[in-house]
GROMACS .gro file of C-alpha atoms in nm:
model
   97
    1UNK     CA    1   2.098  -0.104  -0.652
    2UNK     CA    2   1.983  -0.405  -0.451
    3UNK     CA    3   1.805  -0.357  -0.121
    4UNK     CA    4   1.731  -0.631   0.129
    5UNK     CA    5   1.404  -0.598   0.318
    6UNK     CA    6   1.409  -0.690   0.687
    7UNK     CA    7   1.215  -1.000   0.789
    8UNK     CA    8   0.840  -0.910   0.785
    9UNK     CA    9   0.655  -0.883   1.116
   10UNK     CA   10   0.287  -0.929   1.192
   11UNK     CA   11   0.006  -1.027   0.958
   12UNK     CA   12  -0.024  -0.913   0.597
   13UNK     CA   13  -0.318  -0.678   0.536
   14UNK     CA   14  -0.620  -0.841   0.371
   15UNK     CA   15  -0.707  -0.636   0.063
   16UNK     CA   16  -1.079  -0.608   0.002
   17UNK     CA   17  -1.100  -0.396  -0.312
   18UNK     CA   18  -0.912  -0.158  -0.540
   19UNK     CA   19  -1.064   0.049  -0.817
   20UNK     CA   20  -1.056   0.381  -1.002
   21UNK     CA   21  -1.336   0.621  -0.911
   22UNK     CA   22  -1.356   0.974  -1.054
   23UNK     CA   23  -0.991   0.961  -1.167
   24UNK     CA   24  -0.856   0.851  -0.828
   25UNK     CA   25  -0.723   0.509  -0.728
   26UNK     CA   26  -0.897   0.384  -0.415
   27UNK     CA   27  -0.776   0.095  -0.202
   28UNK     CA   28  -0.962  -0.080   0.080
   29UNK     CA   29  -0.839  -0.345   0.325
   30UNK     CA   30  -0.945  -0.510   0.649
   31UNK     CA   31  -0.801  -0.334   0.953
   32UNK     CA   32  -0.595  -0.570   1.168
   33UNK     CA   33  -0.610  -0.503   1.543
   34UNK     CA   34  -0.282  -0.693   1.604
   35UNK     CA   35  -0.079  -0.412   1.446
   36UNK     CA   36  -0.093  -0.075   1.612
   37UNK     CA   37  -0.028   0.259   1.449
   38UNK     CA   38  -0.060   0.278   1.073
   39UNK     CA   39  -0.003   0.131   0.729
   40UNK     CA   40   0.238   0.219   0.451
   41UNK     CA   41   0.113   0.239   0.092
   42UNK     CA   42   0.373   0.205  -0.185
   43UNK     CA   43   0.325   0.267  -0.559
   44UNK     CA   44   0.509   0.161  -0.875
   45UNK     CA   45   0.421   0.187  -1.243
   46UNK     CA   46   0.527  -0.058  -1.512
   47UNK     CA   47   0.885   0.004  -1.616
   48UNK     CA   48   0.984   0.150  -1.279
   49UNK     CA   49   1.227  -0.045  -1.067
   50UNK     CA   50   1.166   0.109  -0.727
   51UNK     CA   51   0.856   0.131  -0.508
   52UNK     CA   52   0.772   0.479  -0.375
   53UNK     CA   53   0.607   0.540  -0.038
   54UNK     CA   54   0.297   0.746  -0.123
   55UNK     CA   55   0.086   0.724   0.194
   56UNK     CA   56   0.081   0.633   0.562
   57UNK     CA   57  -0.286   0.613   0.670
   58UNK     CA   58  -0.380   0.544   1.030
   59UNK     CA   59  -0.468   0.185   1.117
   60UNK     CA   60  -0.831   0.265   1.188
   61UNK     CA   61  -0.897   0.390   0.833
   62UNK     CA   62  -0.862   0.072   0.625
   63UNK     CA   63  -0.858   0.278   0.307
   64UNK     CA   64  -0.644   0.513   0.103
   65UNK     CA   65  -0.697   0.732  -0.203
   66UNK     CA   66  -0.428   0.816  -0.459
   67UNK     CA   67  -0.550   1.149  -0.602
   68UNK     CA   68  -0.313   1.130  -0.900
   69UNK     CA   69  -0.259   0.770  -1.006
   70UNK     CA   70   0.001   0.720  -1.276
   71UNK     CA   71  -0.101   0.639  -1.636
   72UNK     CA   72  -0.134   0.274  -1.735
   73UNK     CA   73  -0.143  -0.003  -1.480
   74UNK     CA   74  -0.036   0.122  -1.140
   75UNK     CA   75   0.080  -0.130  -0.884
   76UNK     CA   76   0.036  -0.080  -0.512
   77UNK     CA   77   0.132  -0.264  -0.203
   78UNK     CA   78   0.018  -0.211   0.151
   79UNK     CA   79   0.192  -0.320   0.470
   80UNK     CA   80   0.107  -0.311   0.839
   81UNK     CA   81   0.356  -0.115   1.050
   82UNK     CA   82   0.422  -0.189   1.418
   83UNK     CA   83   0.531   0.047   1.700
   84UNK     CA   84   0.898  -0.007   1.611
   85UNK     CA   85   0.838   0.092   1.245
   86UNK     CA   86   0.879  -0.266   1.118
   87UNK     CA   87   0.663  -0.370   0.822
   88UNK     CA   88   0.461  -0.682   0.750
   89UNK     CA   89   0.474  -0.875   0.425
   90UNK     CA   90   0.294  -0.676   0.152
   91UNK     CA   91  -0.052  -0.719   0.007
   92UNK     CA   92  -0.038  -0.631  -0.364
   93UNK     CA   93  -0.297  -0.493  -0.604
   94UNK     CA   94  -0.310  -0.313  -0.940
   95UNK     CA   95  -0.546  -0.060  -1.092
   96UNK     CA   96  -0.574   0.096  -1.438
   97UNK     CA   97  -0.673   0.464  -1.441
   0.00000   0.00000   0.00000
């Protein structure tokens, strides 16, 4: 199945760091005051075709923890979300639990 993403809005989050700590995947990014409510965090493992929404932290947090990262390299992307629910272009990172 092919899905077309809408045109991105707003700035892409600036990832600061991603790492595995105590068996959890932790992601940090700079909070952007131009976007308002929250972020979406998506996850995909190698061999998977689709991205899965796994978190929606509030904009003020600038971090997210995946308590059960998948085995092998796990890929994440984070997007800003505006008041209308539209997403920015993604910032991508990978971790290896």
